[in-house]
Coordinates of C-alpha atoms in Angstrom, one line a residue:
M1 CA 92.4 -45.3 113.8
M2 CA 94.8 -42.7 112.4
S3 CA 97.6 -43.9 114.7
E4 CA 97.1 -47.5 113.5
M5 CA 97.4 -46.3 109.9
I6 CA 100.7 -44.5 110.7
L7 CA 102.0 -47.6 112.5
L8 CA 101.0 -49.7 109.5
V9 CA 102.7 -47.4 107.0
L10 CA 105.9 -47.3 109.2
A11 CA 105.9 -51.1 109.5
M12 CA 105.4 -51.5 105.8
G13 CA 108.3 -49.1 105.2
L14 CA 110.6 -51.1 107.5
V15 CA 109.7 -54.4 106.0
T16 CA 110.4 -53.0 102.5
Y17 CA 113.6 -51.2 103.5
L18 CA 115.3 -54.0 105.6
P19 CA 115.8 -56.6 102.8
R20 CA 117.4 -53.9 100.6
M21 CA 119.6 -52.4 103.3
L22 CA 120.9 -55.5 105.1
P23 CA 122.8 -57.0 102.1
M24 CA 124.5 -53.6 101.5
V25 CA 125.6 -53.3 105.1
F26 CA 126.8 -56.9 105.6
L27 CA 128.2 -57.7 102.1
K28 CA 129.8 -54.4 101.2
N29 CA 133.3 -55.7 101.5
M30 CA 132.6 -59.1 99.9
K31 CA 134.3 -59.6 96.5
L32 CA 132.3 -61.6 94.0
A33 CA 133.8 -63.8 91.3
S34 CA 133.7 -62.3 87.8
P35 CA 131.1 -64.8 86.4
V36 CA 128.8 -64.3 89.4
K37 CA 129.1 -60.5 89.0
R38 CA 128.3 -60.8 85.3
F39 CA 125.3 -63.0 86.0
L40 CA 123.9 -60.6 88.6
E41 CA 124.1 -57.7 86.1
F42 CA 121.4 -59.4 84.0
V43 CA 119.0 -60.2 86.8
P44 CA 117.1 -56.8 86.8
Y45 CA 116.4 -57.1 83.1
A46 CA 115.1 -60.7 83.4
V47 CA 112.9 -59.7 86.3
L48 CA 111.6 -56.7 84.5
A49 CA 110.8 -58.7 81.4
S50 CA 109.0 -61.4 83.4
L51 CA 106.8 -58.7 85.0
I52 CA 106.1 -56.8 81.8
F53 CA 105.6 -59.6 79.2
P54 CA 102.3 -61.1 80.6
G55 CA 100.9 -57.6 80.9
I56 CA 101.7 -56.9 77.3
L57 CA 100.0 -60.0 76.0
Y58 CA 96.8 -59.6 77.9
S59 CA 96.4 -55.8 77.9
V60 CA 94.3 -55.9 74.8
E61 CA 91.6 -58.2 73.4
N62 CA 93.7 -59.8 70.7
V63 CA 97.0 -61.3 71.5
P64 CA 98.3 -60.8 67.9
S65 CA 97.7 -57.1 68.2
A66 CA 99.6 -57.1 71.5
I67 CA 102.5 -58.9 69.8
I68 CA 102.6 -56.4 66.9
G69 CA 102.5 -53.5 69.4
A70 CA 105.3 -55.0 71.5
S71 CA 107.3 -55.7 68.4
T72 CA 106.9 -52.1 67.2
S73 CA 108.1 -50.8 70.6
I74 CA 111.1 -53.1 70.6
V75 CA 112.1 -52.0 67.1
L76 CA 111.8 -48.3 68.1
A77 CA 113.7 -48.9 71.3
F78 CA 116.4 -50.7 69.3
F79 CA 116.9 -47.5 67.3
R80 CA 117.0 -45.5 70.6
F81 CA 113.9 -43.4 70.0
N82 CA 112.6 -41.3 72.8
L83 CA 110.6 -43.3 75.4
V84 CA 107.4 -41.3 74.7
L85 CA 107.7 -42.2 71.0
I86 CA 108.3 -45.9 71.9
V87 CA 105.1 -46.0 73.9
M88 CA 103.1 -44.1 71.3
G89 CA 104.5 -46.4 68.6
G90 CA 103.4 -49.5 70.5
I91 CA 100.0 -48.1 71.0
A92 CA 99.8 -47.1 67.3
G93 CA 100.9 -50.6 66.3
V94 CA 98.1 -52.2 68.4
W95 CA 95.5 -49.7 67.1
I96 CA 96.4 -50.1 63.4
T97 CA 96.5 -53.9 63.8
D98 CA 93.0 -53.9 65.4
M99 CA 91.7 -51.6 62.7
I100 CA 93.0 -53.7 59.8
F101 CA 92.5 -57.3 61.1
F102 CA 90.0 -57.3 63.9

């Protein structure tokens, strides 16, 4: 049983590592066109936003509260506050909105 678990973890590690390693090995000398390079710089932000946004909207009972909390966090992040303060500000925004309106 334990050896099966070890093999499973090793296989999962290999499956996760290969798609990340292979492009770096085979495409390291490839030169990309400037527009393609610029486009690829934005991909991580777009993927992160698409993963986080639904979680923000449906993490609390009321969607308007979630939008206020997210907006509070965005404003704090825009002014480059500490990450802990950004998270706490978003939570406070949700809490205050729930207390006042719901």
